[in-house]
């Protein structure tokens, strides 16, 4: 397997675990500030990110390559309000989309069809991740400073549940 593509895939495992860590920090802020629904939403997001990390790990090992382990960056823990959290989340997801797209392009450039095929699932997943967060941002902007509206959205988003994609095993 090409060393550059392998290194990018190994780094992506770290990025997915960092994503989980970032969302843990955000869920903690929601807990501290009595937004129980958004806290639950973020905890489901943590599970999804750990599943993404596992999916990359499985692929690297299925290709008979080794994992590498680097430090996970410290996430921010100071947030202004729910809108600020979801705006940071959106920017973060766009960065993840870029890093996955970069691996896809690197795979294509060297004719690594297996990696290209594997990464297609993630490219579709990122479209969904960006849209979901973007929708929440739009609704939070409508809610503004209205406590009633914010509590209504908090209740609504607390119904999210974790479902493991059929192609991911831990
Ligand atoms: Fe693993 Fe939120 O993308």
Tab-separated table of N, CA and C and ligand atoms in Angstrom:
chain	number	residue	atom	x	y	z
A	1	UNK	N	0.851	-1.200	0.000
A	1	UNK	CA	0.000	0.000	0.000
A	1	UNK	C	0.889	1.254	0.000
A	2	UNK	N	0.445	2.254	-0.718
A	2	UNK	CA	1.221	3.495	-0.808
A	2	UNK	C	1.390	4.139	0.577
A	3	UNK	N	2.631	4.509	0.893
A	3	UNK	CA	2.921	5.026	2.234
A	3	UNK	C	2.194	6.328	2.538
A	4	UNK	N	2.069	7.188	1.527
A	4	UNK	CA	1.401	8.470	1.752
A	4	UNK	C	-0.086	8.279	2.057
A	5	UNK	N	-0.743	7.415	1.279
A	5	UNK	CA	-2.173	7.150	1.523
A	5	UNK	C	-2.339	6.479	2.888
A	6	UNK	N	-1.449	5.542	3.203
A	6	UNK	CA	-1.523	4.871	4.511
A	6	UNK	C	-1.406	5.889	5.641
A	7	UNK	N	-0.441	6.797	5.531
A	7	UNK	CA	-0.245	7.808	6.588
A	7	UNK	C	-1.499	8.683	6.723
A	8	UNK	N	-2.104	9.043	5.597
A	8	UNK	CA	-3.327	9.871	5.641
A	8	UNK	C	-4.465	9.105	6.325
A	9	UNK	N	-4.569	7.810	6.038
A	9	UNK	CA	-5.621	6.991	6.677
A	9	UNK	C	-5.356	6.862	8.179
A	10	UNK	N	-4.094	6.661	8.532
A	10	UNK	CA	-3.747	6.560	9.963
A	10	UNK	C	-4.071	7.875	10.680
A	11	UNK	N	-3.740	8.997	10.042
A	11	UNK	CA	-4.046	10.311	10.639
A	11	UNK	C	-5.556	10.513	10.784
A	12	UNK	N	-6.318	9.941	9.848
A	12	UNK	CA	-7.771	10.118	9.899
A	12	UNK	C	-8.373	9.425	11.119
A	13	UNK	N	-7.770	8.310	11.541
A	13	UNK	CA	-8.231	7.647	12.770
A	13	UNK	C	-8.110	8.637	13.928
A	14	UNK	N	-6.962	9.317	13.988
A	14	UNK	CA	-6.742	10.305	15.047
A	14	UNK	C	-7.774	11.432	14.945
A	15	UNK	N	-8.050	11.878	13.734
A	15	UNK	CA	-9.023	12.962	13.528
A	15	UNK	C	-10.428	12.569	13.977
A	16	UNK	N	-10.798	11.318	13.706
A	16	UNK	CA	-12.141	10.861	14.101
A	16	UNK	C	-12.240	10.762	15.629
A	17	UNK	N	-11.149	10.317	16.258
A	17	UNK	CA	-11.176	10.232	17.725
A	17	UNK	C	-11.156	11.641	18.325
A	18	UNK	N	-10.426	12.555	17.692
A	18	UNK	CA	-10.473	13.947	18.150
A	18	UNK	C	-11.903	14.500	18.016
A	19	UNK	N	-12.570	14.141	16.919
A	19	UNK	CA	-13.964	14.603	16.728
A	19	UNK	C	-14.826	14.134	17.901
A	20	UNK	N	-14.650	12.860	18.293
A	20	UNK	CA	-15.414	12.326	19.429
A	20	UNK	C	-15.091	13.123	20.695
A	21	UNK	N	-13.811	13.437	20.869
A	21	UNK	CA	-13.364	14.156	22.068
A	21	UNK	C	-13.956	15.573	22.087
A	22	UNK	N	-13.952	16.218	20.917
A	22	UNK	CA	-14.533	17.561	20.791
A	22	UNK	C	-16.023	17.525	21.148
A	23	UNK	N	-16.731	16.527	20.630
A	23	UNK	CA	-18.165	16.447	20.899
A	23	UNK	C	-18.448	16.054	22.347
A	24	UNK	N	-17.523	15.331	22.980
A	24	UNK	CA	-17.654	15.076	24.431
A	24	UNK	C	-17.600	16.399	25.186
A	25	UNK	N	-16.665	17.259	24.788
A	25	UNK	CA	-16.536	18.561	25.445
A	25	UNK	C	-17.817	19.381	25.254
A	26	UNK	N	-18.366	19.328	24.046
A	26	UNK	CA	-19.592	20.078	23.780
A	26	UNK	C	-20.773	19.500	24.574
A	27	UNK	N	-20.840	18.167	24.661
A	27	UNK	CA	-21.951	17.554	25.416
A	27	UNK	C	-21.843	17.933	26.893
A	28	UNK	N	-20.608	18.050	27.367
A	28	UNK	CA	-20.407	18.425	28.768
A	28	UNK	C	-20.919	19.849	29.028
A	29	UNK	N	-20.653	20.764	28.064
A	29	UNK	CA	-21.161	22.145	28.214
A	29	UNK	C	-22.688	22.134	28.242
A	30	UNK	N	-23.289	21.361	27.353
A	30	UNK	CA	-24.761	21.295	27.339
A	30	UNK	C	-25.282	20.752	28.667
A	31	UNK	N	-24.599	19.749	29.206
A	31	UNK	CA	-25.009	19.198	30.502
A	31	UNK	C	-24.918	20.266	31.593
A	32	UNK	N	-23.796	20.974	31.620
A	32	UNK	CA	-23.584	22.007	32.646
A	32	UNK	C	-24.602	23.133	32.552
A	33	UNK	N	-25.151	23.326	31.343
A	33	UNK	CA	-26.069	24.450	31.135
A	33	UNK	C	-27.522	24.017	30.941
A	34	UNK	N	-27.820	22.774	31.364
A	34	UNK	CA	-29.201	22.266	31.417
A	34	UNK	C	-29.890	22.095	30.072
A	35	UNK	N	-29.101	21.912	29.021
A	35	UNK	CA	-29.676	21.552	27.716
A	35	UNK	C	-29.566	20.035	27.563
A	36	UNK	N	-30.483	19.305	28.194
A	36	UNK	CA	-30.335	17.839	28.218
A	36	UNK	C	-30.518	17.185	26.854
A	37	UNK	N	-31.339	17.815	26.010
A	37	UNK	CA	-31.559	17.249	24.673
A	37	UNK	C	-30.314	17.361	23.807
A	38	UNK	N	-29.732	18.554	23.769
A	38	UNK	CA	-28.514	18.739	22.976
A	38	UNK	C	-27.356	17.921	23.562
A	39	UNK	N	-27.352	17.762	24.885
A	39	UNK	CA	-26.322	16.919	25.503
A	39	UNK	C	-26.423	15.502	24.927
A	40	UNK	N	-27.665	14.998	24.853
A	40	UNK	CA	-27.858	13.642	24.333
A	40	UNK	C	-27.472	13.583	22.849
A	41	UNK	N	-27.845	14.608	22.098
A	41	UNK	CA	-27.515	14.659	20.665
A	41	UNK	C	-25.999	14.558	20.486
A	42	UNK	N	-25.271	15.313	21.301
A	42	UNK	CA	-23.805	15.304	21.175
A	42	UNK	C	-23.216	13.958	21.613
A	43	UNK	N	-23.828	13.322	22.584
A	43	UNK	CA	-23.323	12.005	23.018
A	43	UNK	C	-23.514	10.967	21.903
A	44	UNK	N	-24.612	11.080	21.183
A	44	UNK	CA	-24.807	10.183	20.028
A	44	UNK	C	-23.742	10.478	18.975
A	45	UNK	N	-23.443	11.768	18.807
A	45	UNK	CA	-22.404	12.173	17.849
A	45	UNK	C	-21.051	11.568	18.237
A	46	UNK	N	-20.767	11.529	19.539
A	46	UNK	CA	-19.521	10.904	20.029
A	46	UNK	C	-19.470	9.441	19.578
A	47	UNK	N	-20.585	8.731	19.754
A	47	UNK	CA	-20.620	7.316	19.358
A	47	UNK	C	-20.384	7.160	17.856
A	48	UNK	N	-20.978	8.080	17.089
A	48	UNK	CA	-20.801	7.996	15.626
A	48	UNK	C	-19.347	8.215	15.243
A	49	UNK	N	-18.692	9.171	15.906
A	49	UNK	CA	-17.284	9.439	15.573
A	49	UNK	C	-16.391	8.251	15.956
A	50	UNK	N	-16.681	7.625	17.073
A	50	UNK	CA	-15.882	6.447	17.461
A	50	UNK	C	-16.107	5.309	16.457
A	51	UNK	N	-17.340	5.211	15.938
A	51	UNK	CA	-17.615	4.201	14.903
A	51	UNK	C	-16.839	4.529	13.628
A	52	UNK	N	-16.756	5.829	13.284
A	52	UNK	CA	-15.970	6.210	12.099
A	52	UNK	C	-14.501	5.814	12.290
A	53	UNK	N	-13.974	6.075	13.490
A	53	UNK	CA	-12.573	5.703	13.773
A	53	UNK	C	-12.393	4.198	13.605
A	54	UNK	N	-13.354	3.427	14.123
A	54	UNK	CA	-13.265	1.961	14.027
A	54	UNK	C	-13.311	1.513	12.567
A	55	UNK	N	-14.099	2.203	11.775
A	55	UNK	CA	-14.227	1.840	10.358
A	55	UNK	C	-12.885	2.049	9.638
A	56	UNK	N	-12.218	3.186	9.924
A	56	UNK	CA	-10.883	3.415	9.338
A	56	UNK	C	-9.872	2.387	9.861
A	57	UNK	N	-9.934	2.107	11.173
A	57	UNK	CA	-9.005	1.127	11.755
A	57	UNK	C	-9.166	-0.235	11.087
A	58	UNK	N	-10.426	-0.652	10.929
A	58	UNK	CA	-10.691	-1.963	10.306
A	58	UNK	C	-10.136	-2.012	8.887
A	59	UNK	N	-10.324	-0.913	8.162
A	59	UNK	CA	-9.859	-0.902	6.767
A	59	UNK	C	-8.337	-1.013	6.700
A	60	UNK	N	-7.646	-0.243	7.544
A	60	UNK	CA	-6.174	-0.291	7.555
A	60	UNK	C	-5.705	-1.720	7.858
A	61	UNK	N	-6.333	-2.343	8.823
A	61	UNK	CA	-5.919	-3.706	9.197
A	61	UNK	C	-6.326	-4.729	8.132
A	62	UNK	N	-7.471	-4.501	7.495
A	62	UNK	CA	-7.887	-5.408	6.413
A	62	UNK	C	-6.899	-5.366	5.244
A	63	UNK	N	-6.193	-4.237	5.126
A	63	UNK	CA	-5.180	-4.120	4.064
A	63	UNK	C	-3.805	-4.585	4.565
A	64	UNK	N	-3.804	-5.269	5.713
A	64	UNK	CA	-2.562	-5.813	6.311
A	64	UNK	C	-1.542	-4.740	6.651
A	65	UNK	N	-2.056	-3.592	7.112
A	65	UNK	CA	-1.179	-2.494	7.534
A	65	UNK	C	-1.371	-2.254	9.031
A	66	UNK	N	-0.410	-1.552	9.629
A	66	UNK	CA	-0.468	-1.303	11.076
A	66	UNK	C	-1.080	0.061	11.381
A	67	UNK	N	-1.653	0.145	12.555
A	67	UNK	CA	-2.160	1.432	13.044
A	67	UNK	C	-1.012	2.195	13.693
A	68	UNK	N	-1.145	3.510	13.764
A	68	UNK	CA	-0.178	4.317	14.514
A	68	UNK	C	-0.962	5.083	15.570
A	69	UNK	N	-0.296	5.416	16.657
A	69	UNK	CA	-0.998	6.085	17.755
A	69	UNK	C	-0.272	7.367	18.156
A	70	UNK	N	-0.931	8.479	17.930
A	70	UNK	CA	-0.394	9.786	18.285
A	70	UNK	C	-1.292	10.405	19.348
A	71	UNK	N	-0.814	11.499	19.952
A	71	UNK	CA	-1.622	12.184	20.965
A	71	UNK	C	-2.895	12.744	20.336
A	72	UNK	N	-3.965	12.733	21.105
A	72	UNK	CA	-5.214	13.360	20.672
A	72	UNK	C	-5.201	14.806	21.183
A	73	UNK	N	-5.478	15.756	20.288
A	73	UNK	CA	-5.434	17.174	20.671
A	73	UNK	C	-6.482	17.494	21.736
A	74	UNK	N	-6.161	18.486	22.562
A	74	UNK	CA	-7.108	18.926	23.602
A	74	UNK	C	-8.202	19.783	22.969
A	75	UNK	N	-9.492	19.426	23.174
A	75	UNK	CA	-10.552	20.266	22.588
A	75	UNK	C	-10.820	21.494	23.445
A	76	UNK	N	-11.382	22.515	22.811
A	76	UNK	CA	-11.849	23.681	23.560
A	76	UNK	C	-12.957	23.231	24.517
A	77	UNK	N	-13.116	23.933	25.609
A	77	UNK	CA	-14.237	23.605	26.498
A	77	UNK	C	-15.034	24.853	26.888
A	78	UNK	N	-14.660	25.993	26.315
A	78	UNK	CA	-15.365	27.251	26.607
A	78	UNK	C	-16.258	27.586	25.415
A	79	UNK	N	-17.557	27.583	25.649
A	79	UNK	CA	-18.491	27.879	24.554
A	79	UNK	C	-19.441	28.968	25.007
A	80	UNK	N	-19.871	29.810	24.051
A	80	UNK	CA	-20.742	30.953	24.404
A	80	UNK	C	-22.190	30.535	24.575
A	81	UNK	N	-22.676	29.735	23.648
A	81	UNK	CA	-24.094	29.351	23.634
A	81	UNK	C	-24.273	28.201	22.635
A	82	UNK	N	-25.488	27.626	22.531
A	82	UNK	CA	-25.681	26.510	21.597
A	82	UNK	C	-25.314	26.859	20.149
A	83	UNK	N	-25.660	28.073	19.718
A	83	UNK	CA	-25.339	28.449	18.332
A	83	UNK	C	-23.830	28.426	18.103
A	84	UNK	N	-23.072	28.958	19.047
A	84	UNK	CA	-21.611	28.954	18.942
A	84	UNK	C	-21.087	27.522	18.827
A	85	UNK	N	-21.641	26.617	19.617
A	85	UNK	CA	-21.202	25.213	19.587
A	85	UNK	C	-21.460	24.601	18.215
A	86	UNK	N	-22.662	24.804	17.687
A	86	UNK	CA	-22.967	24.162	16.402
A	86	UNK	C	-22.221	24.833	15.247
A	87	UNK	N	-21.923	26.119	15.377
A	87	UNK	CA	-21.109	26.757	14.325
A	87	UNK	C	-19.692	26.183	14.327
A	88	UNK	N	-19.136	25.957	15.515
A	88	UNK	CA	-17.797	25.351	15.595
A	88	UNK	C	-17.853	23.918	15.056
A	89	UNK	N	-18.923	23.211	15.394
A	89	UNK	CA	-19.094	21.838	14.913
A	89	UNK	C	-19.146	21.813	13.382
A	90	UNK	N	-19.870	22.787	12.810
A	90	UNK	CA	-19.987	22.840	11.341
A	90	UNK	C	-18.615	23.070	10.693
A	91	UNK	N	-17.872	24.024	11.230
A	91	UNK	CA	-16.525	24.300	10.696
A	91	UNK	C	-15.649	23.065	10.821
A	92	UNK	N	-15.772	22.380	11.957
A	92	UNK	CA	-14.979	21.162	12.167
A	92	UNK	C	-15.335	20.099	11.128
A	93	UNK	N	-16.629	19.898	10.905
A	93	UNK	CA	-17.052	18.874	9.937
A	93	UNK	C	-16.577	19.202	8.526
A	94	UNK	N	-16.565	20.505	8.179
A	94	UNK	CA	-16.057	20.885	6.853
A	94	UNK	C	-14.571	20.531	6.739
A	95	UNK	N	-13.829	20.690	7.835
A	95	UNK	CA	-12.410	20.308	7.838
A	95	UNK	C	-12.246	18.803	7.669
A	96	UNK	N	-13.127	18.035	8.310
A	96	UNK	CA	-13.078	16.565	8.173
A	96	UNK	C	-13.406	16.173	6.734
A	97	UNK	N	-14.392	16.847	6.155
A	97	UNK	CA	-14.731	16.576	4.749
A	97	UNK	C	-13.513	16.799	3.864
A	98	UNK	N	-12.785	17.889	4.126
A	98	UNK	CA	-11.609	18.186	3.305
A	98	UNK	C	-10.540	17.101	3.478
A	99	UNK	N	-10.289	16.678	4.717
A	99	UNK	CA	-9.219	15.680	4.898
A	99	UNK	C	-9.606	14.350	4.244
A	100	UNK	N	-10.891	13.975	4.302
A	100	UNK	CA	-11.316	12.719	3.658
A	100	UNK	C	-11.229	12.856	2.131
A	101	UNK	N	-11.645	14.023	1.625
A	101	UNK	CA	-11.549	14.251	0.177
A	101	UNK	C	-10.090	14.203	-0.283
A	102	UNK	N	-9.195	14.758	0.533
A	102	UNK	CA	-7.761	14.725	0.191
A	102	UNK	C	-7.258	13.280	0.084
A	103	UNK	N	-7.713	12.412	0.995
A	103	UNK	CA	-7.271	10.996	0.921
A	103	UNK	C	-7.842	10.350	-0.342
A	104	UNK	N	-9.102	10.692	-0.629
A	104	UNK	CA	-9.747	10.138	-1.827
A	104	UNK	C	-8.947	10.523	-3.086
A	105	UNK	N	-8.589	11.801	-3.182
A	105	UNK	CA	-7.852	12.288	-4.366
A	105	UNK	C	-6.476	11.633	-4.438
A	106	UNK	N	-5.806	11.513	-3.281
A	106	UNK	CA	-4.482	10.866	-3.263
A	106	UNK	C	-4.599	9.409	-3.703
A	107	UNK	N	-5.661	8.731	-3.282
A	107	UNK	CA	-5.887	7.333	-3.675
A	107	UNK	C	-6.131	7.239	-5.182
A	108	UNK	N	-6.951	8.144	-5.677
A	108	UNK	CA	-7.265	8.140	-7.117
A	108	UNK	C	-6.005	8.392	-7.941
A	109	UNK	N	-5.185	9.320	-7.473
A	109	UNK	CA	-3.987	9.692	-8.235
A	109	UNK	C	-2.996	8.545	-8.387
A	110	UNK	N	-3.012	7.594	-7.445
A	110	UNK	CA	-2.069	6.471	-7.553
A	110	UNK	C	-2.782	5.187	-7.989
A	111	UNK	N	-4.082	5.299	-8.320
A	111	UNK	CA	-4.814	4.126	-8.800
A	111	UNK	C	-5.156	3.124	-7.718
A	112	UNK	N	-5.272	3.609	-6.455
A	112	UNK	CA	-5.656	2.726	-5.347
A	112	UNK	C	-7.191	2.666	-5.295
A	113	UNK	N	-7.756	1.793	-6.120
A	113	UNK	CA	-9.220	1.705	-6.262
A	113	UNK	C	-9.874	1.228	-4.969
A	114	UNK	N	-9.175	0.370	-4.224
A	114	UNK	CA	-9.759	-0.149	-2.973
A	114	UNK	C	-10.010	1.005	-1.991
A	115	UNK	N	-9.010	1.859	-1.830
A	115	UNK	CA	-9.180	2.980	-0.892
A	115	UNK	C	-10.230	3.954	-1.410
A	116	UNK	N	-10.210	4.188	-2.711
A	116	UNK	CA	-11.197	5.092	-3.304
A	116	UNK	C	-12.617	4.585	-3.006
A	117	UNK	N	-12.824	3.297	-3.191
A	117	UNK	CA	-14.146	2.697	-2.959
A	117	UNK	C	-14.526	2.784	-1.487
A	118	UNK	N	-13.571	2.473	-0.621
A	118	UNK	CA	-13.811	2.551	0.826
A	118	UNK	C	-14.234	3.961	1.237
A	119	UNK	N	-13.560	4.965	0.691
A	119	UNK	CA	-13.794	6.350	1.115
A	119	UNK	C	-15.105	6.929	0.604
A	120	UNK	N	-15.702	6.288	-0.391
A	120	UNK	CA	-16.949	6.826	-0.931
A	120	UNK	C	-18.045	6.899	0.136
A	121	UNK	N	-18.085	5.897	1.024
A	121	UNK	CA	-19.094	5.912	2.096
A	121	UNK	C	-18.924	7.171	2.950
A	122	UNK	N	-17.663	7.511	3.255
A	122	UNK	CA	-17.400	8.664	4.106
A	122	UNK	C	-17.757	9.981	3.413
A	123	UNK	N	-17.569	10.038	2.115
A	123	UNK	CA	-17.896	11.273	1.399
A	123	UNK	C	-19.409	11.518	1.465
A	124	UNK	N	-20.206	10.471	1.298
A	124	UNK	CA	-21.661	10.609	1.446
A	124	UNK	C	-22.022	10.963	2.884
A	125	UNK	N	-21.360	10.330	3.831
A	125	UNK	CA	-21.612	10.582	5.253
A	125	UNK	C	-21.335	12.050	5.593
A	126	UNK	N	-20.272	12.606	5.032
A	126	UNK	CA	-19.931	13.999	5.338
A	126	UNK	C	-20.962	14.968	4.775
A	127	UNK	N	-21.548	14.646	3.631
A	127	UNK	CA	-22.615	15.507	3.091
A	127	UNK	C	-23.752	15.573	4.111
A	128	UNK	N	-24.102	14.404	4.660
A	128	UNK	CA	-25.184	14.332	5.647
A	128	UNK	C	-24.796	15.061	6.940
A	129	UNK	N	-23.547	14.861	7.394
A	129	UNK	CA	-23.110	15.503	8.645
A	129	UNK	C	-23.181	17.032	8.517
A	130	UNK	N	-22.685	17.541	7.401
A	130	UNK	CA	-22.693	19.000	7.219
A	130	UNK	C	-24.123	19.521	7.147
A	131	UNK	N	-24.996	18.805	6.431
A	131	UNK	CA	-26.382	19.281	6.290
A	131	UNK	C	-27.102	19.271	7.631
A	132	UNK	N	-26.923	18.197	8.401
A	132	UNK	CA	-27.604	18.101	9.702
A	132	UNK	C	-27.234	19.278	10.601
A	133	UNK	N	-25.932	19.561	10.684
A	133	UNK	CA	-25.488	20.642	11.578
A	133	UNK	C	-25.922	21.998	11.019
A	134	UNK	N	-25.848	22.146	9.709
A	134	UNK	CA	-26.269	23.397	9.083
A	134	UNK	C	-27.759	23.668	9.360
A	135	UNK	N	-28.584	22.614	9.321
A	135	UNK	CA	-30.019	22.766	9.618
A	135	UNK	C	-30.228	23.232	11.061
A	136	UNK	N	-29.459	22.646	11.984
A	136	UNK	CA	-29.594	23.041	13.397
A	136	UNK	C	-29.208	24.507	13.568
A	137	UNK	N	-28.123	24.923	12.903
A	137	UNK	CA	-27.683	26.323	12.989
A	137	UNK	C	-28.806	27.252	12.503
A	138	UNK	N	-29.429	26.894	11.392
A	138	UNK	CA	-30.514	27.716	10.855
A	138	UNK	C	-31.654	27.855	11.846
A	139	UNK	N	-31.994	26.759	12.519
A	139	UNK	CA	-33.127	26.807	13.456
A	139	UNK	C	-32.751	27.554	14.737
A	140	UNK	N	-31.475	27.416	15.152
A	140	UNK	CA	-31.031	28.160	16.337
A	140	UNK	C	-31.025	29.667	16.056
A	141	UNK	N	-30.718	30.033	14.827
A	141	UNK	CA	-30.744	31.468	14.477
A	141	UNK	C	-32.171	32.002	14.530
A	142	UNK	N	-33.134	31.186	14.096
A	142	UNK	CA	-34.546	31.601	14.189
A	142	UNK	C	-34.933	31.750	15.665
A	143	UNK	N	-34.478	30.791	16.503
A	143	UNK	CA	-34.834	30.822	17.933
A	143	UNK	C	-34.252	32.052	18.622
A	144	UNK	N	-33.063	32.475	18.193
A	144	UNK	CA	-32.432	33.658	18.802
A	144	UNK	C	-32.273	33.499	20.305
A	145	UNK	N	-32.725	34.525	21.050
A	145	UNK	CA	-32.599	34.490	22.514
A	145	UNK	C	-33.870	34.008	23.199
A	146	UNK	N	-34.812	33.474	22.441
A	146	UNK	CA	-36.075	33.014	23.041
A	146	UNK	C	-35.871	31.720	23.832
A	147	UNK	N	-36.054	31.792	25.143
A	147	UNK	CA	-35.891	30.594	25.981
A	147	UNK	C	-36.866	29.505	25.569
A	148	UNK	N	-38.107	29.920	25.262
A	148	UNK	CA	-39.112	28.925	24.868
A	148	UNK	C	-38.681	28.172	23.617
A	149	UNK	N	-38.222	28.927	22.615
A	149	UNK	CA	-37.812	28.288	21.355
A	149	UNK	C	-36.590	27.393	21.572
A	150	UNK	N	-35.639	27.868	22.374
A	150	UNK	CA	-34.428	27.070	22.621
A	150	UNK	C	-34.774	25.767	23.339
A	151	UNK	N	-35.682	25.849	24.310
A	151	UNK	CA	-36.075	24.627	25.037
A	151	UNK	C	-36.844	23.672	24.136
A	152	UNK	N	-37.621	24.238	23.212
A	152	UNK	CA	-38.355	23.389	22.270
A	152	UNK	C	-37.367	22.647	21.365
A	153	UNK	N	-36.365	23.355	20.851
A	153	UNK	CA	-35.358	22.706	19.989
A	153	UNK	C	-34.551	21.678	20.785
A	154	UNK	N	-34.225	22.031	22.029
A	154	UNK	CA	-33.466	21.102	22.884
A	154	UNK	C	-34.227	19.784	23.039
A	155	UNK	N	-35.539	19.903	23.274
A	155	UNK	CA	-36.370	18.708	23.440
A	155	UNK	C	-36.405	17.896	22.145
A	156	UNK	N	-36.570	18.594	21.034
A	156	UNK	CA	-36.668	17.917	19.735
A	156	UNK	C	-35.379	17.156	19.403
A	157	UNK	N	-34.220	17.781	19.584
A	157	UNK	CA	-32.961	17.128	19.185
A	157	UNK	C	-32.522	16.046	20.171
A	158	UNK	N	-33.144	16.034	21.334
A	158	UNK	CA	-32.835	14.983	22.315
A	158	UNK	C	-33.358	13.609	21.924
A	159	UNK	N	-34.119	13.553	20.828
A	159	UNK	CA	-34.679	12.262	20.411
A	159	UNK	C	-33.717	11.477	19.505
A	160	UNK	N	-32.582	12.069	19.168
A	160	UNK	CA	-31.637	11.377	18.271
A	160	UNK	C	-31.138	10.090	18.925
A	161	UNK	N	-31.060	9.018	18.148
A	161	UNK	CA	-30.515	7.766	18.685
A	161	UNK	C	-29.361	7.285	17.804
A	162	UNK	N	-28.486	6.507	18.414
A	162	UNK	CA	-27.326	6.004	17.687
A	162	UNK	C	-27.701	4.724	16.951
A	163	UNK	N	-27.436	4.699	15.655
A	163	UNK	CA	-27.614	3.462	14.905
A	163	UNK	C	-26.305	3.187	14.165
A	164	UNK	N	-25.809	2.001	14.350
A	164	UNK	CA	-24.544	1.625	13.721
A	164	UNK	C	-24.763	1.316	12.246
A	165	UNK	N	-23.988	1.946	11.367
A	165	UNK	CA	-24.075	1.608	9.940
A	165	UNK	C	-23.741	0.124	9.775
A	166	UNK	N	-24.450	-0.522	8.849
A	166	UNK	CA	-24.326	-1.979	8.700
A	166	UNK	C	-22.898	-2.410	8.361
A	167	UNK	N	-22.144	-1.503	7.740
A	167	UNK	CA	-20.796	-1.900	7.303
A	167	UNK	C	-19.718	-1.615	8.343
A	168	UNK	N	-20.101	-1.206	9.551
A	168	UNK	CA	-19.099	-0.904	10.579
A	168	UNK	C	-19.180	-1.924	11.713
A	169	UNK	N	-18.054	-2.511	12.068
A	169	UNK	CA	-17.996	-3.375	13.254
A	169	UNK	C	-16.862	-2.907	14.132
A	170	UNK	N	-17.077	-2.958	15.420
A	170	UNK	CA	-16.016	-2.585	16.362
A	170	UNK	C	-15.120	-3.790	16.598
B	1	LIG	FE1	-16.533	11.425	11.437
B	1	LIG	FE2	-18.457	13.851	11.987
B	1	LIG	O1	-17.383	12.906	10.817
